[in-house]
Amino acid sequence: MKKIEAFIRPEKLEDIKDIMEEQKLNGLSISQVMGCGNQKGWTEYVRGAEVDYNFLTKIKLEMVVADDQVETVISRITQKAYTGEYGDGKIFISDIQDAVRIRTGERGEDAIK
Ligand SMILES: Nc1ncnc2c1ncn2[C@@H]1O[C@H](COP(=O)(O)OP(=O)(O)OP(=O)(O)O)[C@@H](O)[C@H]1O
Ligand SMILES: [Mg+2]
């Protein structure tokens, strides 16, 4: 199992949610985060004073998926979140050791089916 963590533009959330159904994913967490990437925000002058705006609102998606779903999910997120402009987002992938469905005690991939 892998965890896919994707930081995307808020306006892309609806498109991304389609992937859930399409790829038969059974769980997803979504949060609103503030963040910055390479551009580190921007600077504006307000009444002559320099003001730094460092953080933009992004959506963070977290999904734990089976190994055989990982590459498809990554490529679908990439296609749907893409505009070609700075700030399109980033995807991080990490190993998940185990999972537990609390109600049944199922472990591993059974717990995310
Ligand atoms: N190294 C990182 N660690 C954690 N979160 C990150 C990291 N890089 C980016 N993010 C998150 O992803 C969001 C989008 O990043 P962004 O797309 O601007 O990345 P970038 O590397 O600057 O790419 P681009 O040049 O296309 O803008 C950030 O606002 C932040 O929430
Ligand atoms: Mg950026």
Short mmCIF file of N, CA and C and ligand atoms in Angstrom, two decimals:
data_model
loop_
_atom_site.label_atom_id
_atom_site.label_comp_id
_atom_site.label_asym_id
_atom_site.label_seq_id
_atom_site.Cartn_x
_atom_site.Cartn_y
_atom_site.Cartn_z
N MET A 1 0.84 -1.19 0.00
CA MET A 1 0.00 0.00 0.00
C MET A 1 0.87 1.24 0.00
N LYS A 2 0.34 2.27 -0.62
CA LYS A 2 1.05 3.56 -0.64
C LYS A 2 0.08 4.66 -0.25
N LYS A 3 0.65 5.70 0.35
CA LYS A 3 -0.16 6.90 0.57
C LYS A 3 0.19 7.92 -0.50
N ILE A 4 -0.85 8.41 -1.16
CA ILE A 4 -0.68 9.46 -2.14
C ILE A 4 -1.19 10.74 -1.51
N GLU A 5 -0.31 11.70 -1.40
CA GLU A 5 -0.67 13.00 -0.84
C GLU A 5 -0.53 14.00 -1.97
N ALA A 6 -1.65 14.63 -2.33
CA ALA A 6 -1.60 15.55 -3.46
C ALA A 6 -2.02 16.94 -3.02
N PHE A 7 -1.20 17.94 -3.32
CA PHE A 7 -1.53 19.35 -3.06
C PHE A 7 -1.99 19.92 -4.39
N ILE A 8 -3.24 20.37 -4.43
CA ILE A 8 -3.80 20.81 -5.71
C ILE A 8 -4.49 22.17 -5.56
N ARG A 9 -4.84 22.75 -6.69
CA ARG A 9 -5.61 24.00 -6.67
C ARG A 9 -7.02 23.71 -6.18
N PRO A 10 -7.57 24.56 -5.29
CA PRO A 10 -8.93 24.33 -4.77
C PRO A 10 -9.95 24.11 -5.89
N GLU A 11 -9.82 24.86 -6.97
CA GLU A 11 -10.84 24.75 -8.04
C GLU A 11 -10.77 23.43 -8.80
N LYS A 12 -9.75 22.61 -8.51
CA LYS A 12 -9.64 21.32 -9.18
C LYS A 12 -10.24 20.18 -8.38
N LEU A 13 -10.72 20.50 -7.19
CA LEU A 13 -11.21 19.44 -6.30
C LEU A 13 -12.33 18.61 -6.91
N GLU A 14 -13.30 19.30 -7.52
CA GLU A 14 -14.45 18.55 -8.08
C GLU A 14 -14.00 17.55 -9.14
N ASP A 15 -13.07 17.97 -10.00
CA ASP A 15 -12.56 17.06 -11.03
C ASP A 15 -11.88 15.85 -10.42
N ILE A 16 -11.13 16.13 -9.36
CA ILE A 16 -10.35 15.06 -8.74
C ILE A 16 -11.26 14.03 -8.07
N LYS A 17 -12.38 14.52 -7.53
CA LYS A 17 -13.28 13.60 -6.84
C LYS A 17 -13.83 12.52 -7.78
N ASP A 18 -13.91 12.85 -9.07
CA ASP A 18 -14.35 11.84 -10.05
C ASP A 18 -13.44 10.61 -10.08
N ILE A 19 -12.18 10.84 -9.73
CA ILE A 19 -11.22 9.73 -9.77
C ILE A 19 -11.60 8.64 -8.79
N MET A 20 -12.21 9.05 -7.68
CA MET A 20 -12.64 8.09 -6.66
C MET A 20 -13.51 7.00 -7.26
N GLU A 21 -14.54 7.45 -7.98
CA GLU A 21 -15.49 6.50 -8.57
C GLU A 21 -14.83 5.70 -9.68
N GLU A 22 -14.14 6.46 -10.52
CA GLU A 22 -13.49 5.86 -11.69
C GLU A 22 -12.52 4.75 -11.28
N GLN A 23 -11.75 4.97 -10.24
CA GLN A 23 -10.71 4.00 -9.83
C GLN A 23 -11.18 3.11 -8.68
N LYS A 24 -12.44 3.21 -8.33
CA LYS A 24 -13.01 2.41 -7.23
C LYS A 24 -12.20 2.55 -5.94
N LEU A 25 -11.93 3.79 -5.59
CA LEU A 25 -11.22 4.03 -4.33
C LEU A 25 -12.26 4.14 -3.22
N ASN A 26 -11.94 3.59 -2.07
CA ASN A 26 -12.96 3.53 -1.02
C ASN A 26 -12.74 4.51 0.11
N GLY A 27 -11.71 5.31 0.03
CA GLY A 27 -11.50 6.27 1.11
C GLY A 27 -10.64 7.42 0.64
N LEU A 28 -10.87 8.56 1.27
CA LEU A 28 -10.14 9.77 0.85
C LEU A 28 -10.28 10.79 1.97
N SER A 29 -9.22 11.50 2.26
CA SER A 29 -9.31 12.62 3.20
C SER A 29 -8.94 13.89 2.45
N ILE A 30 -9.68 14.94 2.77
CA ILE A 30 -9.46 16.21 2.10
C ILE A 30 -9.28 17.28 3.17
N SER A 31 -8.27 18.11 3.04
CA SER A 31 -8.18 19.25 3.94
C SER A 31 -7.74 20.49 3.18
N GLN A 32 -8.11 21.62 3.79
CA GLN A 32 -7.70 22.87 3.20
C GLN A 32 -6.42 23.27 3.92
N VAL A 33 -5.39 23.57 3.17
CA VAL A 33 -4.11 23.92 3.79
C VAL A 33 -3.61 25.24 3.22
N MET A 34 -2.67 25.82 3.92
CA MET A 34 -1.96 26.98 3.38
C MET A 34 -0.56 26.49 3.06
N GLY A 35 -0.05 26.91 1.94
CA GLY A 35 1.29 26.44 1.62
C GLY A 35 1.98 27.31 0.61
N CYS A 36 3.23 26.97 0.35
CA CYS A 36 3.93 27.60 -0.76
C CYS A 36 4.86 26.59 -1.38
N GLY A 37 5.18 26.82 -2.61
CA GLY A 37 6.13 25.98 -3.32
C GLY A 37 7.35 26.81 -3.65
N ASN A 38 7.86 26.58 -4.83
CA ASN A 38 9.07 27.23 -5.29
C ASN A 38 9.02 28.74 -5.32
N GLN A 39 7.81 29.31 -5.57
CA GLN A 39 7.73 30.74 -5.78
C GLN A 39 7.74 31.53 -4.46
N LYS A 40 7.46 30.82 -3.36
CA LYS A 40 7.51 31.43 -2.02
C LYS A 40 6.65 32.69 -1.92
N GLY A 41 5.48 32.62 -2.50
CA GLY A 41 4.56 33.75 -2.36
C GLY A 41 4.92 34.91 -3.26
N TRP A 42 4.43 36.07 -2.91
CA TRP A 42 4.70 37.24 -3.74
C TRP A 42 4.74 38.47 -2.85
N THR A 43 5.21 39.57 -3.41
CA THR A 43 5.33 40.81 -2.65
C THR A 43 4.48 41.89 -3.29
N GLU A 44 3.76 42.63 -2.45
CA GLU A 44 2.99 43.76 -2.97
C GLU A 44 3.30 44.99 -2.12
N TYR A 45 3.02 46.13 -2.70
CA TYR A 45 3.24 47.36 -1.95
C TYR A 45 1.88 47.92 -1.54
N VAL A 46 1.65 48.04 -0.24
CA VAL A 46 0.39 48.57 0.28
C VAL A 46 0.70 49.91 0.93
N ARG A 47 0.18 50.97 0.38
CA ARG A 47 0.48 52.34 0.84
C ARG A 47 1.98 52.52 1.06
N GLY A 48 2.74 52.09 0.11
CA GLY A 48 4.19 52.30 0.16
C GLY A 48 4.96 51.25 0.93
N ALA A 49 4.24 50.45 1.74
CA ALA A 49 4.95 49.46 2.55
C ALA A 49 4.95 48.10 1.84
N GLU A 50 6.07 47.41 1.93
CA GLU A 50 6.19 46.11 1.30
C GLU A 50 5.46 45.06 2.14
N VAL A 51 4.56 44.31 1.52
CA VAL A 51 3.84 43.26 2.25
C VAL A 51 4.09 41.93 1.55
N ASP A 52 4.53 40.94 2.31
CA ASP A 52 4.78 39.62 1.73
C ASP A 52 3.57 38.72 1.93
N TYR A 53 3.10 38.15 0.86
CA TYR A 53 2.04 37.15 0.95
C TYR A 53 2.70 35.80 0.68
N ASN A 54 2.90 35.06 1.73
CA ASN A 54 3.71 33.86 1.57
C ASN A 54 2.91 32.62 1.24
N PHE A 55 1.66 32.59 1.66
CA PHE A 55 0.95 31.33 1.58
C PHE A 55 -0.33 31.43 0.77
N LEU A 56 -0.55 30.43 -0.04
CA LEU A 56 -1.76 30.33 -0.84
C LEU A 56 -2.58 29.16 -0.31
N THR A 57 -3.90 29.26 -0.48
CA THR A 57 -4.75 28.15 -0.08
C THR A 57 -4.67 27.03 -1.11
N LYS A 58 -4.44 25.86 -0.62
CA LYS A 58 -4.42 24.67 -1.48
C LYS A 58 -5.29 23.60 -0.84
N ILE A 59 -5.62 22.60 -1.61
CA ILE A 59 -6.33 21.45 -1.06
C ILE A 59 -5.35 20.30 -0.97
N LYS A 60 -5.37 19.64 0.17
CA LYS A 60 -4.55 18.44 0.32
C LYS A 60 -5.44 17.21 0.28
N LEU A 61 -5.13 16.31 -0.61
CA LEU A 61 -5.85 15.04 -0.69
C LEU A 61 -4.93 13.96 -0.15
N GLU A 62 -5.46 13.10 0.66
CA GLU A 62 -4.67 11.96 1.11
C GLU A 62 -5.44 10.70 0.79
N MET A 63 -4.82 9.80 0.10
CA MET A 63 -5.46 8.52 -0.13
C MET A 63 -4.47 7.39 -0.02
N VAL A 64 -4.89 6.36 0.69
CA VAL A 64 -4.07 5.16 0.78
C VAL A 64 -4.64 4.16 -0.21
N VAL A 65 -3.81 3.71 -1.12
CA VAL A 65 -4.29 2.85 -2.20
C VAL A 65 -3.43 1.58 -2.30
N ALA A 66 -4.00 0.57 -2.93
CA ALA A 66 -3.26 -0.69 -3.15
C ALA A 66 -2.13 -0.45 -4.14
N ASP A 67 -1.09 -1.25 -4.03
CA ASP A 67 0.09 -1.06 -4.89
C ASP A 67 -0.27 -1.03 -6.37
N ASP A 68 -1.22 -1.88 -6.78
CA ASP A 68 -1.52 -1.94 -8.22
C ASP A 68 -2.38 -0.76 -8.70
N GLN A 69 -2.76 0.13 -7.79
CA GLN A 69 -3.55 1.30 -8.20
C GLN A 69 -2.70 2.58 -8.27
N VAL A 70 -1.52 2.51 -7.67
CA VAL A 70 -0.74 3.73 -7.45
C VAL A 70 -0.48 4.53 -8.72
N GLU A 71 0.08 3.89 -9.74
CA GLU A 71 0.49 4.64 -10.93
C GLU A 71 -0.70 5.23 -11.67
N THR A 72 -1.80 4.47 -11.72
CA THR A 72 -2.98 5.00 -12.40
C THR A 72 -3.52 6.21 -11.68
N VAL A 73 -3.61 6.12 -10.34
CA VAL A 73 -4.15 7.25 -9.58
C VAL A 73 -3.26 8.48 -9.75
N ILE A 74 -1.96 8.29 -9.70
CA ILE A 74 -1.04 9.42 -9.86
C ILE A 74 -1.22 10.06 -11.24
N SER A 75 -1.35 9.24 -12.26
CA SER A 75 -1.45 9.86 -13.60
C SER A 75 -2.80 10.53 -13.80
N ARG A 76 -3.86 10.01 -13.21
CA ARG A 76 -5.16 10.67 -13.32
C ARG A 76 -5.18 12.00 -12.56
N ILE A 77 -4.57 12.02 -11.36
CA ILE A 77 -4.50 13.29 -10.61
C ILE A 77 -3.70 14.31 -11.42
N THR A 78 -2.59 13.85 -11.96
CA THR A 78 -1.73 14.75 -12.74
C THR A 78 -2.50 15.35 -13.92
N GLN A 79 -3.24 14.50 -14.63
CA GLN A 79 -4.00 15.01 -15.78
C GLN A 79 -5.06 16.01 -15.35
N LYS A 80 -5.75 15.70 -14.26
CA LYS A 80 -6.89 16.54 -13.87
C LYS A 80 -6.47 17.84 -13.18
N ALA A 81 -5.32 17.83 -12.50
CA ALA A 81 -4.90 19.02 -11.76
C ALA A 81 -4.07 19.99 -12.62
N TYR A 82 -3.72 19.57 -13.81
CA TYR A 82 -2.80 20.33 -14.66
C TYR A 82 -3.43 21.57 -15.30
N THR A 83 -2.73 22.70 -15.19
CA THR A 83 -3.07 23.85 -16.04
C THR A 83 -1.85 24.29 -16.85
N GLY A 84 -0.65 23.94 -16.35
CA GLY A 84 0.58 24.38 -17.01
C GLY A 84 1.17 25.64 -16.39
N GLU A 85 0.43 26.23 -15.42
CA GLU A 85 0.92 27.45 -14.75
C GLU A 85 1.62 27.07 -13.44
N TYR A 86 2.43 27.99 -12.93
CA TYR A 86 3.04 27.80 -11.61
C TYR A 86 1.94 27.53 -10.60
N GLY A 87 2.22 26.66 -9.65
CA GLY A 87 1.26 26.43 -8.57
C GLY A 87 0.27 25.30 -8.85
N ASP A 88 0.50 24.52 -9.89
CA ASP A 88 -0.40 23.40 -10.19
C ASP A 88 -0.42 22.36 -9.08
N GLY A 89 0.67 22.30 -8.31
CA GLY A 89 0.66 21.42 -7.16
C GLY A 89 1.72 20.34 -7.22
N LYS A 90 1.62 19.44 -6.28
CA LYS A 90 2.64 18.42 -6.12
C LYS A 90 2.02 17.17 -5.54
N ILE A 91 2.62 16.05 -5.86
CA ILE A 91 2.14 14.77 -5.33
C ILE A 91 3.30 14.08 -4.61
N PHE A 92 3.04 13.63 -3.41
CA PHE A 92 4.04 12.89 -2.65
C PHE A 92 3.54 11.46 -2.45
N ILE A 93 4.44 10.51 -2.56
CA ILE A 93 4.07 9.10 -2.44
C ILE A 93 4.93 8.47 -1.35
N SER A 94 4.27 7.79 -0.43
CA SER A 94 5.04 7.12 0.62
C SER A 94 4.49 5.73 0.91
N ASP A 95 5.34 4.89 1.47
CA ASP A 95 4.92 3.53 1.81
C ASP A 95 4.04 3.51 3.05
N ILE A 96 3.04 2.68 3.01
CA ILE A 96 2.20 2.46 4.19
C ILE A 96 2.43 1.03 4.65
N GLN A 97 2.77 0.91 5.91
CA GLN A 97 3.13 -0.40 6.43
C GLN A 97 1.91 -1.29 6.63
N ASP A 98 0.85 -0.73 7.17
CA ASP A 98 -0.31 -1.56 7.49
C ASP A 98 -1.52 -0.65 7.65
N ALA A 99 -2.69 -1.26 7.70
CA ALA A 99 -3.93 -0.51 7.92
C ALA A 99 -4.86 -1.41 8.72
N VAL A 100 -5.76 -0.80 9.44
CA VAL A 100 -6.72 -1.56 10.25
C VAL A 100 -8.10 -0.96 10.04
N ARG A 101 -9.08 -1.80 9.69
CA ARG A 101 -10.46 -1.33 9.72
C ARG A 101 -10.97 -1.63 11.12
N ILE A 102 -11.27 -0.60 11.85
CA ILE A 102 -11.55 -0.77 13.28
C ILE A 102 -12.77 -1.66 13.51
N ARG A 103 -13.81 -1.50 12.68
CA ARG A 103 -15.05 -2.25 12.90
C ARG A 103 -14.84 -3.76 12.82
N THR A 104 -14.00 -4.21 11.88
CA THR A 104 -13.87 -5.65 11.61
C THR A 104 -12.52 -6.23 12.03
N GLY A 105 -11.55 -5.38 12.26
CA GLY A 105 -10.21 -5.87 12.56
C GLY A 105 -9.42 -6.26 11.32
N GLU A 106 -10.02 -6.07 10.13
CA GLU A 106 -9.28 -6.42 8.91
C GLU A 106 -7.98 -5.61 8.82
N ARG A 107 -6.97 -6.25 8.25
CA ARG A 107 -5.65 -5.63 8.18
C ARG A 107 -5.19 -5.52 6.73
N GLY A 108 -4.20 -4.68 6.53
CA GLY A 108 -3.56 -4.54 5.22
C GLY A 108 -4.53 -4.12 4.14
N GLU A 109 -4.33 -4.65 2.92
CA GLU A 109 -5.18 -4.22 1.80
C GLU A 109 -6.65 -4.56 2.03
N ASP A 110 -6.94 -5.58 2.82
CA ASP A 110 -8.35 -5.89 3.13
C ASP A 110 -9.03 -4.71 3.83
N ALA A 111 -8.25 -3.97 4.59
CA ALA A 111 -8.81 -2.85 5.35
C ALA A 111 -9.15 -1.64 4.47
N ILE A 112 -8.63 -1.60 3.26
CA ILE A 112 -8.92 -0.45 2.39
C ILE A 112 -9.79 -0.83 1.19
N LYS A 113 -10.23 -2.09 1.16
CA LYS A 113 -11.08 -2.54 0.04
C LYS A 113 -12.51 -2.09 0.24
N1 LIG B 1 8.30 20.30 -0.54
C1 LIG B 1 7.03 20.45 -0.17
N2 LIG B 1 6.60 19.95 1.01
C2 LIG B 1 5.31 20.09 1.40
N3 LIG B 1 4.38 20.70 0.68
C3 LIG B 1 4.75 21.21 -0.50
C4 LIG B 1 6.08 21.12 -0.99
N4 LIG B 1 6.13 21.72 -2.20
C5 LIG B 1 4.90 22.17 -2.46
N5 LIG B 1 4.06 21.87 -1.44
C6 LIG B 1 2.65 22.18 -1.36
O1 LIG B 1 2.16 22.17 -2.70
C7 LIG B 1 1.54 23.41 -2.99
C8 LIG B 1 1.72 23.72 -4.46
O2 LIG B 1 3.09 23.83 -4.75
P1 LIG B 1 3.55 24.35 -6.16
O3 LIG B 1 2.70 23.71 -7.21
O4 LIG B 1 3.62 25.84 -6.17
O5 LIG B 1 5.01 23.69 -6.24
P2 LIG B 1 6.27 24.25 -7.02
O6 LIG B 1 7.39 23.33 -6.71
O7 LIG B 1 6.45 25.69 -6.71
O8 LIG B 1 5.87 24.02 -8.55
P3 LIG B 1 5.56 25.17 -9.64
O9 LIG B 1 6.88 25.72 -10.04
O10 LIG B 1 4.82 24.47 -10.71
O11 LIG B 1 4.70 26.21 -8.94
C9 LIG B 1 2.17 24.40 -2.03
O12 LIG B 1 1.33 25.51 -1.80
C10 LIG B 1 2.35 23.54 -0.78
O13 LIG B 1 1.11 23.48 -0.07
MG MG B 2 4.97 27.10 -7.07
#
